[in-house]
Amino acid sequence: MMGSYSYGSSNFFLQLQWFVVWGLTAALLVAAVRWVWKKGNK
């Protein structure tokens, strides 16, 4: 979606949305890895 820089503050919200999405994805991955790690250690 490059080239849509005609918006002003919505670009900031777009970046914020992507930041939240990536943060949630990373948190889910870390939680899943820790859960598997705990199950594997038992």
mmCIF file of N, CA and C in Angstrom:
data_model
loop_
_atom_site.group_PDB
_atom_site.id
_atom_site.type_symbol
_atom_site.label_atom_id
_atom_site.label_comp_id
_atom_site.label_asym_id
_atom_site.label_seq_id
_atom_site.Cartn_x
_atom_site.Cartn_y
_atom_site.Cartn_z
ATOM 1 N N MET A 1 0.849 -1.199 0.000
ATOM 2 C CA MET A 1 0.000 0.000 0.000
ATOM 3 C C MET A 1 0.886 1.251 0.000
ATOM 4 N N MET A 2 1.863 1.270 -0.843
ATOM 5 C CA MET A 2 2.715 2.454 -0.912
ATOM 6 C C MET A 2 2.077 3.491 -1.829
ATOM 7 N N GLY A 3 2.352 4.766 -1.578
ATOM 8 C CA GLY A 3 1.839 5.818 -2.441
ATOM 9 C C GLY A 3 0.604 6.491 -1.880
ATOM 10 N N SER A 4 0.093 6.047 -0.733
ATOM 11 C CA SER A 4 -1.095 6.682 -0.160
ATOM 12 C C SER A 4 -0.663 7.613 0.967
ATOM 13 N N TYR A 5 0.164 8.592 0.615
ATOM 14 C CA TYR A 5 0.663 9.521 1.619
ATOM 15 C C TYR A 5 -0.130 10.826 1.630
ATOM 16 N N SER A 6 -1.270 10.842 0.929
ATOM 17 C CA SER A 6 -2.060 12.067 0.867
ATOM 18 C C SER A 6 -2.783 12.307 2.186
ATOM 19 N N TYR A 7 -2.893 11.259 3.012
ATOM 20 C CA TYR A 7 -3.540 11.432 4.311
ATOM 21 C C TYR A 7 -2.543 12.047 5.290
ATOM 22 N N GLY A 8 -3.064 12.680 6.317
ATOM 23 C CA GLY A 8 -2.184 13.342 7.276
ATOM 24 C C GLY A 8 -1.927 12.489 8.497
ATOM 25 N N SER A 9 -2.906 12.447 9.401
ATOM 26 C CA SER A 9 -2.707 11.746 10.667
ATOM 27 C C SER A 9 -3.091 10.277 10.561
ATOM 28 N N SER A 10 -3.835 9.905 9.514
ATOM 29 C CA SER A 10 -4.244 8.503 9.383
ATOM 30 C C SER A 10 -3.022 7.625 9.110
ATOM 31 N N ASN A 11 -1.967 8.222 8.528
ATOM 32 C CA ASN A 11 -0.741 7.463 8.301
ATOM 33 C C ASN A 11 -0.142 7.040 9.635
ATOM 34 N N PHE A 12 -0.217 7.947 10.630
ATOM 35 C CA PHE A 12 0.279 7.624 11.969
ATOM 36 C C PHE A 12 -0.535 6.487 12.572
ATOM 37 N N PHE A 13 -1.858 6.551 12.379
ATOM 38 C CA PHE A 13 -2.714 5.493 12.922
ATOM 39 C C PHE A 13 -2.451 4.175 12.202
ATOM 40 N N LEU A 14 -2.108 4.251 10.910
ATOM 41 C CA LEU A 14 -1.794 3.030 10.167
ATOM 42 C C LEU A 14 -0.529 2.391 10.741
ATOM 43 N N GLN A 15 0.479 3.222 11.002
ATOM 44 C CA GLN A 15 1.711 2.698 11.594
ATOM 45 C C GLN A 15 1.440 2.135 12.981
ATOM 46 N N LEU A 16 0.598 2.835 13.761
ATOM 47 C CA LEU A 16 0.276 2.371 15.107
ATOM 48 C C LEU A 16 -0.445 1.033 15.047
ATOM 49 N N GLN A 17 -1.363 0.901 14.066
ATOM 50 C CA GLN A 17 -2.103 -0.356 13.919
ATOM 51 C C GLN A 17 -1.141 -1.497 13.603
ATOM 52 N N TRP A 18 -0.207 -1.255 12.668
ATOM 53 C CA TRP A 18 0.752 -2.304 12.318
ATOM 54 C C TRP A 18 1.639 -2.650 13.502
ATOM 55 N N PHE A 19 2.006 -1.616 14.293
ATOM 56 C CA PHE A 19 2.840 -1.855 15.477
ATOM 57 C C PHE A 19 2.105 -2.747 16.467
ATOM 58 N N VAL A 20 0.809 -2.489 16.670
ATOM 59 C CA VAL A 20 0.005 -3.295 17.595
ATOM 60 C C VAL A 20 -0.128 -4.718 17.068
ATOM 61 N N VAL A 21 -0.371 -4.843 15.748
ATOM 62 C CA VAL A 21 -0.530 -6.178 15.156
ATOM 63 C C VAL A 21 0.747 -6.994 15.331
ATOM 64 N N TRP A 22 1.899 -6.380 15.025
ATOM 65 C CA TRP A 22 3.165 -7.110 15.151
ATOM 66 C C TRP A 22 3.466 -7.426 16.605
ATOM 67 N N GLY A 23 3.096 -6.497 17.519
ATOM 68 C CA GLY A 23 3.318 -6.743 18.941
ATOM 69 C C GLY A 23 2.505 -7.932 19.433
ATOM 70 N N LEU A 24 1.234 -7.997 19.006
ATOM 71 C CA LEU A 24 0.372 -9.110 19.412
ATOM 72 C C LEU A 24 0.890 -10.422 18.836
ATOM 73 N N THR A 25 1.333 -10.388 17.575
ATOM 74 C CA THR A 25 1.853 -11.604 16.947
ATOM 75 C C THR A 25 3.101 -12.099 17.681
ATOM 76 N N ALA A 26 3.990 -11.169 18.020
ATOM 77 C CA ALA A 26 5.211 -11.547 18.732
ATOM 78 C C ALA A 26 4.872 -12.113 20.107
ATOM 79 N N ALA A 27 3.905 -11.490 20.799
ATOM 80 C CA ALA A 27 3.517 -11.966 22.129
ATOM 81 C C ALA A 27 2.930 -13.377 22.041
ATOM 82 N N LEU A 28 2.106 -13.608 21.011
ATOM 83 C CA LEU A 28 1.517 -14.940 20.836
ATOM 84 C C LEU A 28 2.605 -15.973 20.560
ATOM 85 N N LEU A 29 3.565 -15.614 19.720
ATOM 86 C CA LEU A 29 4.648 -16.545 19.404
ATOM 87 C C LEU A 29 5.458 -16.877 20.652
ATOM 88 N N VAL A 30 5.791 -15.854 21.442
ATOM 89 C CA VAL A 30 6.574 -16.073 22.659
ATOM 90 C C VAL A 30 5.797 -16.944 23.639
ATOM 91 N N ALA A 31 4.494 -16.672 23.775
ATOM 92 C CA ALA A 31 3.670 -17.464 24.699
ATOM 93 C C ALA A 31 3.606 -18.919 24.242
ATOM 94 N N ALA A 32 3.442 -19.135 22.941
ATOM 95 C CA ALA A 32 3.364 -20.500 22.421
ATOM 96 C C ALA A 32 4.691 -21.228 22.633
ATOM 97 N N VAL A 33 5.796 -20.548 22.374
ATOM 98 C CA VAL A 33 7.114 -21.178 22.547
ATOM 99 C C VAL A 33 7.340 -21.534 24.008
ATOM 100 N N ARG A 34 6.979 -20.629 24.930
ATOM 101 C CA ARG A 34 7.174 -20.907 26.355
ATOM 102 C C ARG A 34 6.285 -22.060 26.806
ATOM 103 N N TRP A 35 5.057 -22.127 26.262
ATOM 104 C CA TRP A 35 4.141 -23.209 26.634
ATOM 105 C C TRP A 35 4.698 -24.554 26.170
ATOM 106 N N VAL A 36 5.182 -24.599 24.924
ATOM 107 C CA VAL A 36 5.762 -25.842 24.400
ATOM 108 C C VAL A 36 7.018 -26.198 25.191
ATOM 109 N N TRP A 37 7.808 -25.170 25.550
ATOM 110 C CA TRP A 37 9.041 -25.401 26.305
ATOM 111 C C TRP A 37 8.708 -26.026 27.654
ATOM 112 N N LYS A 38 7.669 -25.498 28.326
ATOM 113 C CA LYS A 38 7.275 -26.044 29.635
ATOM 114 C C LYS A 38 6.782 -27.482 29.483
ATOM 115 N N LYS A 39 5.998 -27.754 28.454
ATOM 116 C CA LYS A 39 5.489 -29.116 28.243
ATOM 117 C C LYS A 39 6.638 -30.072 27.933
ATOM 118 N N GLY A 40 7.648 -29.598 27.214
ATOM 119 C CA GLY A 40 8.753 -30.463 26.825
ATOM 120 C C GLY A 40 9.686 -30.771 27.987
ATOM 121 N N ASN A 41 9.758 -29.868 28.967
ATOM 122 C CA ASN A 41 10.677 -30.064 30.084
ATOM 123 C C ASN A 41 10.145 -31.069 31.092
ATOM 124 N N LYS A 42 8.846 -31.318 31.085
ATOM 125 C CA LYS A 42 8.272 -32.218 32.096
ATOM 126 C C LYS A 42 8.536 -33.681 31.765
#
